[in-house]
Amino acid sequence: MIKNNLSLNFLFLICVSLLLLSCSGINNNDADKNLSKNQEKPGVVVPEFNADSAYYFIEKQVSFGPRVPNMQSHRDCGDWLIAKLGSYTDTVYVQPARVRAYDGTILNISNIIGSFNPDRRNRILLCAHWDTRPYADADPDPANHYKPIDGANDGASGVGVLLEIARLLSESDFTSGIDIILFDAEDYGKHQSYGGQANDSWALGSQYWSSNPHVDNYYARYGILLDMVGAADASFLFERYSYHYAPGIVNKVWETAHKLGFSKYFKKEMGGYIIDDHYYINVITGIPTINIIHYDSTQGHGFFEQWHTMDDNMDVICKETLKAVGQTVITVVKGDI
Ligand code: AHN
Ligand code: ZN
């Protein structure tokens, strides 16, 4: 009797823990049911986004160390990304460049582009940045202000979601073109203590690509940028440049997220104007591009709590959030190819 009670209590405890710890290791019940019908567009089969797989891709990037241009860990991770993206896509392009940072440092960078059906005119662009910030200049401890960060959320999360989408697309049949661009040197913007003049110091890789696309006359119908898409309880608000340049895409993505049951992440509220890779793509190439980015107005800086701190590590990453973003984006893309 006592034994029975104990095991009942134990079972109860396990159930409660599973409910509470939904972020530290969810079991995705849908994982073995790989495909689901798109409720919106009958006939369109949407693959099931695997958050465990995306999580692993993030963990792998972080394992190289900070991906700061000119560091060995940056080159090592770049080589892994080229091989991984190349294994899923029809063609992979590496676009090397030397760019000048706000402080005069010459950065050896590489944008990494994986393309499905590279010869098709009708294309969609998906992107994220793969580099990480060279300094934790928003860390509460000033001793960390010149140390590089893991960038599990700021950087690796968007790339992890896109690699999982590339894996799913590699198993999928479609005729349109898709480009997955991993931009370098997004996060080498001016240090918070820098007093000098520094225009356009962020997003150096996407500025370079936008002025020098990897193929002549490159065009895509629209683009979607993912930045900081992995934290627990993330909130994705309408980013204002996205809404200005691509309101139709913003509405389509948020509508899709709501229909899939992810309204707690995708809030239909205005956020701020954020200079990020999508800004330069919009301004320089004219490709209407949106940014799905974690925006939190309760934080002074407006982003997730651990933004540009030493705590932007794997502990921040939540599979539920990855699932919400990944399933939404793959649903939108599958509906359009
Ligand atoms: C600015 O702070 C101007 N832009 C932020 C873009 C960013 C930084 N995305 C990730 N890290
Ligand atoms: Zn950053």
Coordinates of C-alpha atoms and ligand atoms in Angstrom, one line a residue:
M1 CA 0.0 0.0 0.0
I2 CA 2.7 2.4 1.0
K3 CA 4.8 1.3 -1.9
N4 CA 1.8 1.9 -4.2
N5 CA 1.3 5.4 -2.9
L6 CA 4.9 6.2 -3.3
S7 CA 5.0 5.2 -6.9
L8 CA 1.8 7.1 -7.6
N9 CA 3.3 10.2 -6.0
F10 CA 6.4 9.6 -8.0
L11 CA 4.4 9.3 -11.2
F12 CA 2.5 12.5 -10.4
L13 CA 5.8 14.3 -9.8
I14 CA 7.2 13.2 -13.1
C15 CA 4.0 14.4 -14.9
V16 CA 4.3 17.8 -13.2
S17 CA 7.9 18.1 -14.0
L18 CA 7.3 17.3 -17.6
L19 CA 4.7 20.0 -17.8
L20 CA 6.8 22.6 -16.0
L21 CA 10.1 21.8 -17.8
S22 CA 8.5 22.0 -21.3
C23 CA 11.6 23.9 -22.3
S24 CA 14.5 21.7 -21.2
G25 CA 13.7 18.7 -23.3
I26 CA 10.3 18.4 -24.9
N27 CA 9.2 15.2 -26.4
N28 CA 7.7 16.1 -29.7
N29 CA 4.8 13.8 -30.1
D30 CA 4.6 14.6 -33.8
A31 CA 8.3 13.8 -34.4
D32 CA 7.5 10.3 -35.8
K33 CA 4.6 11.6 -37.9
N34 CA 6.8 13.3 -40.4
L35 CA 4.2 15.0 -42.5
S36 CA 1.1 17.0 -41.9
K37 CA -1.5 18.5 -44.3
N38 CA -1.5 22.2 -44.7
Q39 CA -5.0 23.2 -43.5
E40 CA -4.9 26.4 -45.6
K41 CA -3.8 25.0 -48.9
P42 CA -5.2 21.6 -49.6
G43 CA -2.8 19.4 -51.5
V44 CA 0.3 21.1 -50.0
V45 CA 2.1 18.7 -47.8
V46 CA 4.1 20.4 -45.1
P47 CA 6.9 18.5 -43.4
E48 CA 7.1 18.4 -39.6
F49 CA 9.8 20.7 -38.3
N50 CA 12.1 18.7 -36.0
A51 CA 13.2 21.0 -33.1
D52 CA 15.6 18.4 -31.7
S53 CA 17.4 18.5 -35.1
A54 CA 17.5 22.3 -35.0
Y55 CA 18.7 22.3 -31.4
Y56 CA 21.6 19.9 -32.4
F57 CA 22.6 22.3 -35.2
I58 CA 22.8 25.2 -32.7
E59 CA 24.8 23.1 -30.2
K60 CA 27.2 22.1 -32.9
Q61 CA 27.9 25.8 -33.9
V62 CA 28.4 26.8 -30.3
S63 CA 30.8 23.9 -29.8
F64 CA 33.4 25.6 -32.1
G65 CA 33.6 28.6 -29.8
P66 CA 32.8 32.2 -30.7
R67 CA 32.4 32.7 -34.4
V68 CA 34.2 36.0 -34.6
P69 CA 35.7 36.9 -37.9
N70 CA 39.5 36.3 -38.1
M71 CA 39.4 33.7 -35.3
Q72 CA 40.1 30.0 -35.9
S73 CA 36.8 29.0 -34.4
H74 CA 35.1 31.1 -37.0
R75 CA 36.9 29.4 -39.9
D76 CA 36.2 25.9 -38.4
C77 CA 32.5 26.6 -38.0
G78 CA 32.4 28.1 -41.5
D79 CA 33.8 24.9 -43.0
W80 CA 31.3 22.9 -41.1
L81 CA 28.4 25.1 -42.3
I82 CA 29.6 24.9 -45.9
A83 CA 29.7 21.1 -45.8
K84 CA 26.4 20.8 -43.9
L85 CA 24.4 23.3 -46.1
G86 CA 26.1 21.8 -49.1
S87 CA 24.9 18.3 -48.2
Y88 CA 21.2 19.5 -48.3
T89 CA 21.2 21.9 -51.2
D90 CA 21.8 21.5 -54.9
T91 CA 24.6 24.1 -55.0
V92 CA 26.6 25.9 -52.3
Y93 CA 28.4 29.2 -53.0
V94 CA 31.0 30.6 -50.7
Q95 CA 31.4 34.4 -51.1
P96 CA 34.7 35.5 -49.4
A97 CA 35.3 39.2 -48.7
R98 CA 37.5 41.5 -46.9
V99 CA 35.6 44.2 -45.2
R100 CA 36.6 47.1 -42.9
A101 CA 35.0 47.2 -39.4
Y102 CA 34.1 50.6 -37.7
D103 CA 37.4 50.5 -35.8
G104 CA 39.5 49.9 -39.0
T105 CA 40.0 46.1 -38.4
I106 CA 40.0 44.2 -41.7
L107 CA 37.7 41.2 -41.4
N108 CA 38.1 38.1 -43.5
I109 CA 34.5 37.0 -43.9
S110 CA 32.4 34.5 -45.9
N111 CA 28.8 34.6 -46.8
I112 CA 27.6 31.0 -47.3
I113 CA 24.8 30.4 -49.8
G114 CA 22.9 27.2 -50.3
S115 CA 20.6 27.0 -53.3
F116 CA 17.8 24.7 -54.4
N117 CA 17.0 24.8 -58.1
P118 CA 19.6 27.5 -58.8
D119 CA 18.5 28.1 -62.4
R120 CA 14.9 29.0 -61.6
R121 CA 13.8 32.6 -61.9
N122 CA 11.0 32.3 -59.3
R123 CA 12.9 32.3 -55.9
I124 CA 12.5 32.8 -52.2
L125 CA 15.3 33.9 -49.9
L126 CA 15.8 32.7 -46.3
C127 CA 18.6 34.1 -44.2
A128 CA 20.3 34.4 -40.8
H129 CA 23.8 35.5 -39.6
W130 CA 26.3 32.9 -38.6
D131 CA 28.9 35.2 -36.9
T132 CA 28.8 36.1 -33.3
R133 CA 29.5 39.3 -31.4
P134 CA 33.2 39.9 -30.5
Y135 CA 32.3 41.6 -27.3
A136 CA 29.8 41.0 -24.5
D137 CA 29.3 44.8 -24.2
A138 CA 25.8 44.5 -22.7
D139 CA 27.0 42.2 -19.9
P140 CA 26.2 43.3 -16.3
D141 CA 29.9 42.7 -15.5
P142 CA 32.2 45.3 -17.2
A143 CA 35.1 42.8 -17.0
N144 CA 33.3 40.9 -19.8
H145 CA 32.8 43.9 -22.1
Y146 CA 35.6 42.9 -24.4
K147 CA 35.1 39.1 -24.3
P148 CA 33.5 37.3 -27.3
I149 CA 30.2 35.5 -26.8
D150 CA 28.8 32.0 -27.5
G151 CA 25.9 33.6 -29.4
A152 CA 23.6 30.5 -29.1
N153 CA 20.6 32.7 -29.6
D154 CA 22.2 35.7 -31.3
G155 CA 23.4 34.0 -34.4
A156 CA 23.3 30.2 -34.0
S157 CA 19.5 29.9 -33.5
G158 CA 18.5 31.4 -36.9
V159 CA 21.1 29.2 -38.7
G160 CA 20.0 26.1 -36.8
V161 CA 16.4 26.6 -37.9
L162 CA 17.5 27.2 -41.5
L163 CA 19.7 24.1 -41.5
E164 CA 16.7 22.1 -40.4
I165 CA 14.5 23.7 -43.1
A166 CA 17.2 22.9 -45.6
R167 CA 17.2 19.2 -44.4
L168 CA 13.4 19.0 -44.8
L169 CA 13.5 20.7 -48.3
S170 CA 16.2 18.2 -49.4
E171 CA 13.6 15.5 -48.8
S172 CA 10.9 17.4 -50.5
D173 CA 9.8 17.8 -54.2
F174 CA 9.3 21.3 -55.6
T175 CA 10.3 23.3 -58.7
S176 CA 10.8 26.9 -57.5
G177 CA 14.2 28.2 -56.4
I178 CA 15.1 28.7 -52.7
D179 CA 18.3 30.3 -51.4
I180 CA 19.5 30.0 -47.9
I181 CA 22.0 32.7 -47.1
L182 CA 24.1 32.6 -44.0
F183 CA 25.6 36.1 -43.6
D184 CA 28.8 36.8 -41.9
A185 CA 29.8 39.9 -39.8
E186 CA 26.4 41.0 -38.9
D187 CA 27.4 41.5 -35.3
Y188 CA 30.7 43.5 -35.6
G189 CA 28.8 46.7 -35.0
K190 CA 30.4 49.5 -32.9
H191 CA 31.2 48.7 -29.3
Q192 CA 28.8 50.5 -26.9
S193 CA 31.7 52.5 -25.5
Y194 CA 33.0 53.6 -28.9
G195 CA 32.8 57.4 -29.2
G196 CA 33.8 57.9 -32.8
Q197 CA 31.8 58.1 -36.0
A198 CA 30.4 54.8 -37.1
N199 CA 27.8 54.6 -39.8
D200 CA 26.5 51.2 -41.2
S201 CA 28.8 49.3 -38.8
W202 CA 26.4 46.4 -38.5
A203 CA 25.5 43.7 -41.0
L204 CA 28.7 44.0 -43.1
G205 CA 28.2 40.6 -44.7
S206 CA 24.7 41.4 -46.0
Q207 CA 25.8 44.9 -47.1
Y208 CA 28.5 43.3 -49.2
W209 CA 26.2 40.6 -50.6
S210 CA 23.4 43.1 -51.4
S211 CA 25.9 45.2 -53.4
N212 CA 27.6 42.1 -54.9
P213 CA 25.1 39.2 -55.1
H214 CA 26.5 35.7 -55.6
V215 CA 25.0 35.6 -59.1
D216 CA 24.4 38.3 -61.6
N217 CA 20.9 39.9 -61.6
Y218 CA 19.9 38.0 -58.5
Y219 CA 16.3 38.5 -57.5
A220 CA 13.8 36.8 -55.2
R221 CA 10.1 37.4 -54.7
Y222 CA 10.7 38.0 -51.0
G223 CA 13.1 37.2 -48.2
I224 CA 12.7 36.1 -44.5
L225 CA 15.5 36.8 -42.0
L226 CA 15.7 34.9 -38.7
D227 CA 17.5 36.6 -35.8
M228 CA 17.4 35.5 -32.1
V229 CA 14.6 32.9 -32.7
G230 CA 15.5 30.4 -29.9
A231 CA 14.9 31.9 -26.4
A232 CA 12.1 30.6 -24.1
D233 CA 9.0 32.8 -24.2
A234 CA 10.3 34.8 -27.2
S235 CA 8.1 37.5 -28.5
F236 CA 8.1 38.3 -32.2
L237 CA 6.5 41.7 -32.9
F238 CA 6.1 43.4 -36.3
E239 CA 9.5 44.8 -37.0
R240 CA 9.0 48.3 -38.5
Y241 CA 11.3 48.2 -41.5
S242 CA 9.7 44.8 -42.4
Y243 CA 6.3 46.3 -42.1
H244 CA 7.4 49.3 -44.3
Y245 CA 9.0 47.3 -47.1
A246 CA 7.1 44.0 -47.0
P247 CA 3.7 44.3 -45.2
G248 CA 2.2 41.5 -47.2
I249 CA 4.9 39.0 -46.1
V250 CA 4.7 40.1 -42.5
N251 CA 0.9 39.5 -42.5
K252 CA 1.2 36.2 -44.2
V253 CA 3.9 34.9 -41.8
W254 CA 2.0 36.1 -38.6
E255 CA -1.3 34.7 -40.0
T256 CA 0.3 31.4 -40.6
A257 CA 1.8 31.3 -37.1
H258 CA -1.6 32.1 -35.6
K259 CA -3.3 29.3 -37.6
L260 CA -0.6 26.8 -36.5
G261 CA -1.3 27.8 -32.8
F262 CA 1.8 29.9 -32.2
S263 CA 0.1 33.2 -31.3
K264 CA 1.9 33.4 -28.0
Y265 CA 5.1 34.0 -29.8
F266 CA 4.0 35.9 -32.9
K267 CA 2.3 39.0 -31.5
K268 CA 0.4 41.2 -33.9
E269 CA 1.8 44.4 -32.3
M270 CA 4.3 47.0 -33.6
G271 CA 7.8 46.6 -32.4
G272 CA 10.8 48.9 -33.3
Y273 CA 12.9 49.8 -36.3
I274 CA 15.8 47.4 -36.2
I275 CA 18.9 47.8 -38.4
D276 CA 19.7 44.2 -39.3
D277 CA 20.6 42.2 -42.4
H278 CA 17.1 42.6 -43.9
Y279 CA 17.4 46.4 -43.8
Y280 CA 20.3 46.4 -46.3
I281 CA 18.6 43.8 -48.5
N282 CA 15.5 45.9 -48.7
V283 CA 17.4 49.2 -49.3
I284 CA 20.1 47.9 -51.7
T285 CA 18.5 45.1 -53.6
G286 CA 14.8 46.0 -53.4
I287 CA 13.9 42.4 -52.5
P288 CA 11.0 42.8 -49.9
T289 CA 12.5 41.1 -46.8
I290 CA 11.1 40.7 -43.3
N291 CA 12.9 40.1 -40.0
I292 CA 11.5 37.6 -37.5
I293 CA 13.4 38.9 -34.4
H294 CA 12.9 38.6 -30.7
Y295 CA 11.8 42.1 -29.5
D296 CA 11.2 42.8 -25.8
S297 CA 10.3 46.4 -24.8
T298 CA 10.8 45.6 -21.1
Q299 CA 14.5 45.3 -21.7
G300 CA 16.5 48.6 -22.1
H301 CA 18.1 47.4 -25.3
G302 CA 14.8 45.9 -26.7
F303 CA 16.0 42.3 -27.2
F304 CA 16.1 39.1 -25.2
E305 CA 17.5 39.3 -21.7
Q306 CA 20.9 37.8 -22.3
W307 CA 21.5 39.8 -25.5
H308 CA 25.2 40.6 -26.0
T309 CA 26.2 39.0 -22.6
M310 CA 28.2 36.0 -21.7
D311 CA 24.9 34.3 -20.8
D312 CA 23.8 34.0 -24.5
N313 CA 24.6 30.3 -24.3
M314 CA 22.8 27.0 -24.8
D315 CA 20.9 27.5 -21.6
V316 CA 18.9 30.2 -23.4
I317 CA 17.7 27.9 -26.2
C318 CA 14.2 26.5 -26.0
K319 CA 13.0 23.8 -28.4
E320 CA 9.4 25.0 -28.3
T321 CA 10.4 28.4 -29.6
L322 CA 12.5 26.8 -32.4
K323 CA 9.5 24.7 -33.3
A324 CA 7.1 27.7 -33.5
V325 CA 9.5 29.6 -35.8
G326 CA 10.6 26.6 -37.9
Q327 CA 7.1 25.2 -38.4
T328 CA 5.8 28.6 -39.4
V329 CA 8.5 29.3 -41.9
I330 CA 8.4 25.9 -43.6
T331 CA 4.6 26.2 -43.8
V332 CA 4.8 29.6 -45.5
V333 CA 7.6 28.4 -47.9
K334 CA 5.9 25.2 -48.8
G335 CA 2.8 27.1 -49.7
D336 CA 4.7 29.2 -52.1
I337 CA 6.9 26.8 -54.0
Ligands
AHN1 C1 21.5 47.4 -33.8 O1 21.7 47.3 -32.6 C2 21.6 48.7 -34.5 N1 21.1 46.4 -34.4 C3 21.0 45.1 -33.8 C4 21.1 44.0 -34.8 C5 21.6 42.8 -34.2 C6 22.6 42.7 -33.3 N2 21.1 41.6 -34.4 C7 21.8 40.8 -33.7 N3 22.7 41.4 -33.0
ZN2 ZN 24.0 40.7 -31.8

